[in-house]
Coordinates of C-alpha atoms and ligand atoms in Angstrom, one line a residue:
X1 CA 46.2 29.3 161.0
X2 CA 45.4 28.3 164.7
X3 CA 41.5 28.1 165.8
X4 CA 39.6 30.8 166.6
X5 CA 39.5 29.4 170.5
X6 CA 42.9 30.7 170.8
X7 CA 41.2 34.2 169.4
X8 CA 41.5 37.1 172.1
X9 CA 37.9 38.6 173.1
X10 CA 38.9 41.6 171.2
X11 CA 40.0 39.7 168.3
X12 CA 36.8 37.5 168.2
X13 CA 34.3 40.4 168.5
X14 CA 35.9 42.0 165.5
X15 CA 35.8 39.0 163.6
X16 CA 32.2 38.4 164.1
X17 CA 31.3 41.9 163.4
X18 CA 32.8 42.0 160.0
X19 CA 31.3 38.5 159.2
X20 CA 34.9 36.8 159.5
X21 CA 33.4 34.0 161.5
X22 CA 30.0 32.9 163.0
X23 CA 29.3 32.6 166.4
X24 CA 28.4 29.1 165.6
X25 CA 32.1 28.6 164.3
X26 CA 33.5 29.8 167.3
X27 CA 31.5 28.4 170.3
X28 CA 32.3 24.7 167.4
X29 CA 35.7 26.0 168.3
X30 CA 35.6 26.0 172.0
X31 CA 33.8 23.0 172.4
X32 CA 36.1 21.2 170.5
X33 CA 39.3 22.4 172.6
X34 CA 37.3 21.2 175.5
X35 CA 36.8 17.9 173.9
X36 CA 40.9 18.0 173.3
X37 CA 41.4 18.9 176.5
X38 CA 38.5 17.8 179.4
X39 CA 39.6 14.5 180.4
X40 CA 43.1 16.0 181.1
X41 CA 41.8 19.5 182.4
X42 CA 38.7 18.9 184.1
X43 CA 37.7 22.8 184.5
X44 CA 33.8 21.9 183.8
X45 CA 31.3 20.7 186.1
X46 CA 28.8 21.2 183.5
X47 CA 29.3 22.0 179.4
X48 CA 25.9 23.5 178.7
X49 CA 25.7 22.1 174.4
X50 CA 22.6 22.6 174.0
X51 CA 21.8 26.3 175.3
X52 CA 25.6 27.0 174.2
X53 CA 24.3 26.0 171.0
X54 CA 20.6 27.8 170.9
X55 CA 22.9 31.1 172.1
X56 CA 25.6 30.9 169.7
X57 CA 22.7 30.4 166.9
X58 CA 20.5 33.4 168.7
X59 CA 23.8 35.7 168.2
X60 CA 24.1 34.7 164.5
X61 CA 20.9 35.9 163.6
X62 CA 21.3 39.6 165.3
X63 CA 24.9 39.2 163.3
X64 CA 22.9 38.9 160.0
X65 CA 21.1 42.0 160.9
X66 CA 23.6 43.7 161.0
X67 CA 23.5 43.9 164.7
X68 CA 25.0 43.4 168.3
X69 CA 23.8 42.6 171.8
X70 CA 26.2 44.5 173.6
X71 CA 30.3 43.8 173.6
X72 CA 29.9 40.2 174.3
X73 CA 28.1 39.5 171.7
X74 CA 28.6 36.0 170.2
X75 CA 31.9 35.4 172.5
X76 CA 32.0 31.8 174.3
X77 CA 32.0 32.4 178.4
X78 CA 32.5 30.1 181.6
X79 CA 30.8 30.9 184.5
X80 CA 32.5 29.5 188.1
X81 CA 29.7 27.1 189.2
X82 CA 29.1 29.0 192.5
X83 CA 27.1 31.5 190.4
X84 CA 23.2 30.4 189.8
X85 CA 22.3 30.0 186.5
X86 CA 18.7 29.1 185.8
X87 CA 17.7 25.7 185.0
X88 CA 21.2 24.7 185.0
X89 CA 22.6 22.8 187.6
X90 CA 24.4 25.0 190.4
X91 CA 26.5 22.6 192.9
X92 CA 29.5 25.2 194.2
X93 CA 31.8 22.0 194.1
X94 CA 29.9 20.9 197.0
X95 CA 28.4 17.1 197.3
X96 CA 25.4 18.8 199.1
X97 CA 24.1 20.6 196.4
X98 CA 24.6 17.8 193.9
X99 CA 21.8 17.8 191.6
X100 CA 20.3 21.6 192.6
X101 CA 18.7 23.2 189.4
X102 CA 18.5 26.8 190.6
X103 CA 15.1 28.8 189.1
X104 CA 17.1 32.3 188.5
X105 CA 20.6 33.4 186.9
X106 CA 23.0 35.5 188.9
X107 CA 23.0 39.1 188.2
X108 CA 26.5 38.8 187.1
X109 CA 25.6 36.0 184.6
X110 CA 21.9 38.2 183.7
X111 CA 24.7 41.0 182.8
X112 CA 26.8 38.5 180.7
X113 CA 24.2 37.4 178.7
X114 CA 22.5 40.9 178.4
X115 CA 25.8 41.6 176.4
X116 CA 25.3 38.8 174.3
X117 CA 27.7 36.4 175.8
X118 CA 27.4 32.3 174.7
X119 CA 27.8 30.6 178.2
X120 CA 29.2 27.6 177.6
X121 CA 29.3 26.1 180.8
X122 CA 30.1 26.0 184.8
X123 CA 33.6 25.5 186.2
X124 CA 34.7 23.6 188.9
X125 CA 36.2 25.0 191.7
X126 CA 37.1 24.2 195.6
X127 CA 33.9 23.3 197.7
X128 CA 32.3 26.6 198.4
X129 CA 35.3 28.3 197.0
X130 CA 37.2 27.2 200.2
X131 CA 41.1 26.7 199.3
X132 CA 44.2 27.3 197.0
X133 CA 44.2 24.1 194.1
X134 CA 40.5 22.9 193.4
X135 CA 41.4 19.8 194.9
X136 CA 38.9 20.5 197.4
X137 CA 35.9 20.1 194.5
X138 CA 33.5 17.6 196.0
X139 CA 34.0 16.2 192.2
X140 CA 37.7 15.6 191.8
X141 CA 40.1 18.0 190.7
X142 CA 41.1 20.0 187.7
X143 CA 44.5 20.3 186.3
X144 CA 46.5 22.8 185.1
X145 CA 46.9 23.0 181.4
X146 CA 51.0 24.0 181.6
X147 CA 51.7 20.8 183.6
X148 CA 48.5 18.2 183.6
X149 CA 50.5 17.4 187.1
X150 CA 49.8 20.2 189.1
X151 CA 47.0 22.2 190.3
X152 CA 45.6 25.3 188.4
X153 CA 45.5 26.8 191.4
X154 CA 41.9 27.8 193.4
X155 CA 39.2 28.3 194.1
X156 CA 38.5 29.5 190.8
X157 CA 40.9 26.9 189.1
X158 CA 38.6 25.7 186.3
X159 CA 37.4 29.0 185.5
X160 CA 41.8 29.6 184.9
X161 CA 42.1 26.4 183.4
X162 CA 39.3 26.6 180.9
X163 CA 40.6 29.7 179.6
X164 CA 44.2 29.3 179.4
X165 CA 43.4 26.1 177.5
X166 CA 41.0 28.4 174.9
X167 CA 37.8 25.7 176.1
X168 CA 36.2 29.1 177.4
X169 CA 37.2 32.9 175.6
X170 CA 36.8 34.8 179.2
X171 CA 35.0 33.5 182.4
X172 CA 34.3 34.8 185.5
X173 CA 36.0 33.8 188.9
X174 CA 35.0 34.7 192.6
X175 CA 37.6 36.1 195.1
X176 CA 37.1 36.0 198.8
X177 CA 41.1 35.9 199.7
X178 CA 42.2 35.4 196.1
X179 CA 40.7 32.8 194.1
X180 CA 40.3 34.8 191.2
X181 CA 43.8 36.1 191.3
X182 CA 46.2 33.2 192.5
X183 CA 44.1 30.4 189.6
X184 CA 45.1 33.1 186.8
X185 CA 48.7 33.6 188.0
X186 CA 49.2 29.8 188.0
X187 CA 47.4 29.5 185.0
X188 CA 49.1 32.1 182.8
X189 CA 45.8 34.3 182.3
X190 CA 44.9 37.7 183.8
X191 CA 42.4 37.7 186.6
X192 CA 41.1 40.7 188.6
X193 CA 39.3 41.1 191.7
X194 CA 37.2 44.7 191.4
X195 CA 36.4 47.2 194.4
X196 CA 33.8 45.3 196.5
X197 CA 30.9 45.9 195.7
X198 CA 31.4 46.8 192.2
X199 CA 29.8 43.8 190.6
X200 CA 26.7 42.4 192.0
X201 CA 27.3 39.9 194.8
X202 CA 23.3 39.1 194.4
X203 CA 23.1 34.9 193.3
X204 CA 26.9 34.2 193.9
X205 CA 26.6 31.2 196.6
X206 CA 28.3 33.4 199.7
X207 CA 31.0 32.3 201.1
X208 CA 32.2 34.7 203.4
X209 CA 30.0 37.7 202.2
X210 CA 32.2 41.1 203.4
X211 CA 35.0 39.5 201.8
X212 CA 33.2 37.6 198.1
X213 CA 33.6 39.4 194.8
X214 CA 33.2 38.9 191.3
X215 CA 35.8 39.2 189.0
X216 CA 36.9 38.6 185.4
X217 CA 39.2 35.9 184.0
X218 CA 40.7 36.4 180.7
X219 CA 43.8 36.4 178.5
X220 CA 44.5 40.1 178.1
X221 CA 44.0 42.9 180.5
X222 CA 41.7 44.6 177.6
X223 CA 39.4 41.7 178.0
X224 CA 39.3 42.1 181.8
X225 CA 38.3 45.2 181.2
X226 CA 35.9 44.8 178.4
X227 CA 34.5 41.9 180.9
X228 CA 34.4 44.0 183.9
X229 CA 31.9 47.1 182.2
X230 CA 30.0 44.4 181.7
X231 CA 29.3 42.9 184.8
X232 CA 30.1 46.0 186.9
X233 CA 26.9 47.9 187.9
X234 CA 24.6 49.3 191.1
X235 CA 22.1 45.9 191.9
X236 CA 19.5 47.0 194.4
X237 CA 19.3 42.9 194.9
X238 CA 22.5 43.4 196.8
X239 CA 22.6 45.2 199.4
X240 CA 26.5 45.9 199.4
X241 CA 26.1 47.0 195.7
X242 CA 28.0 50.1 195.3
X243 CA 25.7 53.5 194.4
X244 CA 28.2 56.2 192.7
X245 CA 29.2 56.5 189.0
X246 CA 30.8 53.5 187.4
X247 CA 33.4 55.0 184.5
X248 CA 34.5 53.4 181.5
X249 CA 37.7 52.0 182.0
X250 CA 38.9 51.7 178.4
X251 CA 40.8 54.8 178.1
X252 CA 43.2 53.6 180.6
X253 CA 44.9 51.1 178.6
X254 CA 46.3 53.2 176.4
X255 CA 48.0 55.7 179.1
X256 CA 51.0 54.3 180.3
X257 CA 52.5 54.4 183.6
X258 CA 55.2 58.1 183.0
X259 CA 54.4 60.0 186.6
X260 CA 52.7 57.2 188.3
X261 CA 54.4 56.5 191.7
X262 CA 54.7 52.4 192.1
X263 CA 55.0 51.0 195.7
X264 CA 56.9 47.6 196.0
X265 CA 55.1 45.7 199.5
X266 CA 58.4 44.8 201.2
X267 CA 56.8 42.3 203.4
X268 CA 55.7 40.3 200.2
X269 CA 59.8 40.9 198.3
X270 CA 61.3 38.5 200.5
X271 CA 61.1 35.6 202.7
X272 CA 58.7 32.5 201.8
X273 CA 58.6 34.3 197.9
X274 CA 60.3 31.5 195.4
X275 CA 63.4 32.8 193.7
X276 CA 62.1 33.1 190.2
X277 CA 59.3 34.7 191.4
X278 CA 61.2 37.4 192.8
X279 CA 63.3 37.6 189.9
X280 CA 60.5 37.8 187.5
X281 CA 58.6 40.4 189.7
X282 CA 62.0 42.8 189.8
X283 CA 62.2 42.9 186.2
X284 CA 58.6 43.9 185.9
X285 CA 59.2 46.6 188.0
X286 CA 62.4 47.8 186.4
X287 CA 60.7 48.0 183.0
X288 CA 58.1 50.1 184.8
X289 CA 60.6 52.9 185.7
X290 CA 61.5 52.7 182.0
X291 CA 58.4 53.7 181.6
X292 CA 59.0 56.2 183.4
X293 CA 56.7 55.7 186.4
X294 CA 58.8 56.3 190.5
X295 CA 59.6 53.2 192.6
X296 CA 59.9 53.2 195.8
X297 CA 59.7 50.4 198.7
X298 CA 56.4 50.8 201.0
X299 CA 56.4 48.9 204.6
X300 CA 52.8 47.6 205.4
X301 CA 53.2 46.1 208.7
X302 CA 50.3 44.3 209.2
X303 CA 50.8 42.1 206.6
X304 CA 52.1 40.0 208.6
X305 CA 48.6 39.4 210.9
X306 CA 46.5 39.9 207.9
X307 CA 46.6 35.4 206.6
X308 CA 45.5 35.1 210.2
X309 CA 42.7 37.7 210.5
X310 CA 41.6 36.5 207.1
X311 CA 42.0 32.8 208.1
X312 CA 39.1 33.7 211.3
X313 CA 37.1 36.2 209.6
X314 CA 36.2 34.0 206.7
X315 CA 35.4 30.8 208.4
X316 CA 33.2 32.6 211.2
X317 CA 31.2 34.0 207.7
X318 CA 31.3 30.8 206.3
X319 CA 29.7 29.0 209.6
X320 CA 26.6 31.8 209.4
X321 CA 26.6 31.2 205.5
X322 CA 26.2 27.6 205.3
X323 CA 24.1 27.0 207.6
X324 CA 21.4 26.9 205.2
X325 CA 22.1 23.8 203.9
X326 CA 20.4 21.9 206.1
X327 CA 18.7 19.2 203.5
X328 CA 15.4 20.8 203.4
X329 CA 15.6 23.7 201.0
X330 CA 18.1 23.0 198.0
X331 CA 20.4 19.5 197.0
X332 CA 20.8 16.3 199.1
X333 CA 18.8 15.0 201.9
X334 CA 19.8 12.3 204.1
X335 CA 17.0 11.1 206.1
X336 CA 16.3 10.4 209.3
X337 CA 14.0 9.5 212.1
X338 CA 14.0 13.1 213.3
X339 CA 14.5 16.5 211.1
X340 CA 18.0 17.4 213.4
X341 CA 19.0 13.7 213.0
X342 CA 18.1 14.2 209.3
X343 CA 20.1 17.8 209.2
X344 CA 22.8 16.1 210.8
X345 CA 23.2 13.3 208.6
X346 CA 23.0 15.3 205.5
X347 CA 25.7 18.1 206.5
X348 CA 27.6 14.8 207.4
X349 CA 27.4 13.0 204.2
X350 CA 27.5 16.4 202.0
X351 CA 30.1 18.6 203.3
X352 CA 33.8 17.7 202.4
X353 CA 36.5 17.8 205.0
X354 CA 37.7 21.2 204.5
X355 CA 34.6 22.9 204.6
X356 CA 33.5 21.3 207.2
X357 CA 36.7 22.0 209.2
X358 CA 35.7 26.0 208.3
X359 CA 32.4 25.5 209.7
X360 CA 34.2 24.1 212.7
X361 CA 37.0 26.6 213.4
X362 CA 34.1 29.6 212.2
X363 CA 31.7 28.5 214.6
X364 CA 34.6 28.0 217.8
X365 CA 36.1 31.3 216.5
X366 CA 32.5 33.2 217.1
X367 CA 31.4 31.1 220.4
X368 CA 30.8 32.9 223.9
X369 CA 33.8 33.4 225.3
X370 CA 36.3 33.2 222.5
X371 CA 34.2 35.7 220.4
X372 CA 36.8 38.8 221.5
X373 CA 40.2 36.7 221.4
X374 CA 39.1 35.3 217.9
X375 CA 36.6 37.3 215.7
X376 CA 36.8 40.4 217.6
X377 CA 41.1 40.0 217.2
X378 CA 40.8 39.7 213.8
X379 CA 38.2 42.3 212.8
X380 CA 40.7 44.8 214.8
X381 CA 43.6 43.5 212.4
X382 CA 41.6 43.8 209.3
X383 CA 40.9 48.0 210.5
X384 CA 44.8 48.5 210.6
X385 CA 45.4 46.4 207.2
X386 CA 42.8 49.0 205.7
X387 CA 44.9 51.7 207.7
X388 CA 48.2 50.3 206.6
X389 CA 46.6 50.6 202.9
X390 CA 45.4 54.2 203.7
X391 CA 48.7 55.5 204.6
X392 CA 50.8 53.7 202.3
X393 CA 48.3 55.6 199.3
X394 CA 49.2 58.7 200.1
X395 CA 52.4 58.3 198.5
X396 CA 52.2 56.1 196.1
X397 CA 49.3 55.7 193.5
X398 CA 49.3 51.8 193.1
X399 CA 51.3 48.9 195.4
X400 CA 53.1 45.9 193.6
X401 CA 54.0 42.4 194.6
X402 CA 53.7 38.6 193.5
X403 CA 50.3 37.2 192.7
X404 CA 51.2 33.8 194.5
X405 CA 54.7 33.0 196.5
X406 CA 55.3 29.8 194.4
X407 CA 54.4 28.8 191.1
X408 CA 52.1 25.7 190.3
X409 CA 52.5 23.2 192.9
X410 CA 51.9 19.4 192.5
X411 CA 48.7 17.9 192.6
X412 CA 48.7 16.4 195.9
X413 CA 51.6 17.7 197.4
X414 CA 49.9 19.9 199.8
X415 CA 46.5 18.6 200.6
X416 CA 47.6 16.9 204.0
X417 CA 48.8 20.3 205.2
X418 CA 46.2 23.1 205.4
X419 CA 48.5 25.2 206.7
X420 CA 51.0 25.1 203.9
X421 CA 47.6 25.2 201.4
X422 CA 46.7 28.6 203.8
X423 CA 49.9 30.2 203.0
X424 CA 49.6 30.2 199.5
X425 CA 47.2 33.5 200.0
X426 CA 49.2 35.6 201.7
X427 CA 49.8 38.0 198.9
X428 CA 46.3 38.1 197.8
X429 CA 44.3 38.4 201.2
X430 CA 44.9 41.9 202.1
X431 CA 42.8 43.1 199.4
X432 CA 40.0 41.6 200.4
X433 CA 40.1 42.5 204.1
X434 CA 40.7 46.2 202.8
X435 CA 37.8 45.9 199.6
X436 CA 40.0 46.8 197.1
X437 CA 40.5 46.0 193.6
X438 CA 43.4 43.9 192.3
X439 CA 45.0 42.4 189.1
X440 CA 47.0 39.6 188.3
X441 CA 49.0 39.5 185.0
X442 CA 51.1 36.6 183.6
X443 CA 54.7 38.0 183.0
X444 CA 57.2 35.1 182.7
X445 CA 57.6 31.5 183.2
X446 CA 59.9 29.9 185.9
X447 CA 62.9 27.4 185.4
X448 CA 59.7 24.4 184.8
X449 CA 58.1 26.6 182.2
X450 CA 55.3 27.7 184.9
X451 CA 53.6 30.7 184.5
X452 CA 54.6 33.6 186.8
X453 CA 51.7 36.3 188.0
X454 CA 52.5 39.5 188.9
X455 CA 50.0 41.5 191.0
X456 CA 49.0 45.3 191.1
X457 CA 46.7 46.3 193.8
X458 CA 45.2 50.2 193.9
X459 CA 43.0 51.8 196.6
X460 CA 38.9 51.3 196.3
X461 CA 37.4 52.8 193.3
X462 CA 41.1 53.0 191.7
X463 CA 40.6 50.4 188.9
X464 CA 41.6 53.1 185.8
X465 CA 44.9 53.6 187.6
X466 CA 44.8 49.8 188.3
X467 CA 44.5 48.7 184.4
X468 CA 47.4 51.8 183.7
X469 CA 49.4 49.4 185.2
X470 CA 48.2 46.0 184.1
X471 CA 48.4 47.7 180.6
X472 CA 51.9 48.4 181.0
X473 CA 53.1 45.5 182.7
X474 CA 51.7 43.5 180.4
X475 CA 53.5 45.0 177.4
X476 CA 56.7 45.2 178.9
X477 CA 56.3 41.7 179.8
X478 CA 55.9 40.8 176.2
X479 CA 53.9 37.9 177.5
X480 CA 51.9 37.8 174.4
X481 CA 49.1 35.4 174.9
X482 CA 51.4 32.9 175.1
X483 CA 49.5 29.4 175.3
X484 CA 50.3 26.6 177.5
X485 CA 51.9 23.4 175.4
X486 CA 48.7 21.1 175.8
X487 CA 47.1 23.4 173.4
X488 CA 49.5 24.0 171.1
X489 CA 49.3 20.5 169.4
X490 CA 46.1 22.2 168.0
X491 CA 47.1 25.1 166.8
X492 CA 47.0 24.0 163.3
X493 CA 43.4 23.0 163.5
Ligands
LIG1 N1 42.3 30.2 199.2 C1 41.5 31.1 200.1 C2 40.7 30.2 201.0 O1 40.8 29.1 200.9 C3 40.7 32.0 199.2 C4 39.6 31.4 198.6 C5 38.8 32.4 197.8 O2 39.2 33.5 197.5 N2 37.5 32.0 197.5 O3 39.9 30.7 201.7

């Protein structure tokens, strides 16, 4: 018998609802995996016991009526601690919000818990969701629970890490350049960055806002997608919220991939991309034409510019976004004899080194006089990725590569080199300049025994064709919610 925290989503909600277990039992069983696990792991910022516990409780007593909240109902959640959650402590991984109690939830997190989800707790993640490892928390690091000596990649690394290890059932991620996506590959889970503006950006702490998303981490690509109706609706607290219909993606899994038209990205089959990875990626993609979907090999050009565009664009939004924190309104405060010597001092003492060295580069990139050859460079690269995309659609329905070009790296081994930490992104940045949804799904491990992502990326609005894919790729993978070996000690628990 192993615990129900190794229970899928789909697994636990069925369980619940035919009074197999309590969601008392099963948020006792998550807890306790993060007890096994935490002072290895690190993925939390904050475990929430005590409104974990009221919730859980809350969710048994609709249970003995008979009765559900809504598809989460009962399941144990981790929310990425840039999202506010009321009355619970908010920091984004950053020193300078240390200690900010935020008095609303995020309309992602309002959705979560409107479908009766137990939120455990807030993960840690790289300041302001700025790098590739989570070693750029302002609160140490977390760990990745297939090798304790590497990173679980970033920025959403403890949201990957807590779910891989079963000390969270689902959680949710952000993505800006591919911290939803690159954490889950490293990590073994699934994680998926939706069409922007599908979920609410409204209470995620922005980062670089045309660029942020939402996005579900989980263990199966049917839990992404349970996750994803959940959080996915029009928000007239966000201005970027998208207006049309928003379908039910369920039916999708179940379609297979016979007449769909794959596109392998040539520019991301090659150089830079680790061996294994490659190999792992071309037997996904040979078990897709079994499946009877067409391959073919799609050039997008600009994939070469697109790390660079991305690397100005986000930093100049970053420099507009943070400058908020100026010790008045929300965390630390740092005084001084005037209020600039006072902002100074607390930007100083608050901000870590990489974010500050965004704020830096952001702020030169968007300055008189270097505002064209920068920003205005960049924004013209991001138009012909989107065109690159636009083109390369009309003949194939979805585009395929590797989630990350290298598996999970030491901890350590790359933090004195931003640019090697940069590079790391260059399969998942395009979508984000071009606001479309992508998926990563764990398919094999590597000669260590790291996990291996494999990514599928679709034009806006295409997430049913998107999760046709992840469906299939993740049966022919026969991945199998396989669990990493520092939780398989407790599998007889
Ligand atoms: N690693 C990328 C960066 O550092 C992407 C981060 C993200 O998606 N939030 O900017």
């Amino acid at each position: 018998m192993s615990s129900p925290a190794d229970l899928t989503l789909a697994e636990a909600a069925a369980a619940l609802r035919a009074g197999a277990l309590s969601a008392r039992e099963l948020l006792q069983a998550t807890l306790d995996r993060a007890l096994l696990t935490e002072a290895e792991l690190h993925a939390f910022l904050t475990i929430d016991h005590e409104r974990a516990r009221a919730a859980a409780d809350a969710a048994d007593e609709v249970l003995a009526r008979g009765e559900t909240t809504g598809p989460l109902h009962g399941i144990p959640v981790a929310v990425k601690d840039n999202m506010v959650t009321a009355g619970v402590e908010t920091t984004a991984g950053s020193q300078i919000l240390a200690g900010y109690i935020p008095p609303y939830d995020a309309t992602a997190v309002t959705a979560l818990k409107r479908a009766g989800a137990v939120i455990v707790g807030k993960t840690n993640l790289d300041e302001f969701a700025m790098g590739s490892s989570t070693e750029n928390s302002g609160y140490g690091p977390s760990a990745n629970p297939w090798d304790t000596g590497r990173v679980p990649g970033g920025s959403s690394g403890g949201s990957a890490a807590a779910v891989a290890a079963g000390s969270a059932m689902i959680a949710l991620g952000s993505d800006t350049g591919g911290s939803i996506r690159q954490p889950a590959a490293l990590c073994g889970v699934v994680g998926m960055k939706p069409t922007y503006g599908l979920v609410s950006r409204y209470g995620l702490i922005a980062f670089a806002s045309s660029l942020d998303q939402i996005g579900p981490i989980s263990r199966t690509v049917e839990d992404a997608v349970t996750t994803l109706e959940v959080i996915a609706g029009h928000d007239p607290l966000d201005a970027t919220s998208y207006r049309g219909e928003y379908p039910q993606y369920r039916s999708s899994l179940e379609r297979g991939v016979a007449g769909l038209r794959v596109g392998v990205v040539t520019e991301l089959a090659g150089e830079g991309i680790s061996p294994d990875v490659l190999s792992a990626c071309r037997s996904v993609v040979d078990s897709l034409a079994e499946a009877g979907a067409t391959i073919s090999e799609v050039s997008l050009p600009s994939m070469e510019y697109a790390l660079s565009a991305y690397y100005l664009i986000a930093p100049a939004e970053c420099s507009a976004n943070l400058a908020r924190f100026d010790g008045v309104r929300y965390g630390l405060r740092v005084e001084g004899a005037t209020v600039e010597e006072m902002t100074a001092r607390t930007r100083a003492a608050g901000f870590g080194p990489e974010v500050t060295r965004r704020i830096l580069l952001g702020t030169y990139a968007l300055s008189a006089g270097y505002y064209d050859a920068f920003y205005g460079q960049a924004q013209k690269v991001r138009t012909l990725v989107i065109q690159d995309f636009t083109k390369a659609y009309e003949g194939v329905d979805v585009l395929v590569s590797p989630t990350s070009p290298m598996t999970a790296f030491e901890l350590g081994s790359r933090t004195e080199d931003p640019l090697s930490m940069y590079l790391v992104d260059v399969c998942t940045i395009p979508s984000n300049l071009a606001g479309a949804p992508s998926i990563s799904v764990p398919v094999a491990l590597d000669v260590a025994s790291l996990p291996i992502g494999f990514q599928i990326m679709a034009p806006a609005l295409g997430e049913e064709v998107l999760f046709r894919v992840a469906a299939e790729v993740e049966r022919a993978s026969g991945w199998n919610d396989r669990r990493p070996p520092l939780v398989e000690a407790d599998h007889g628990v």
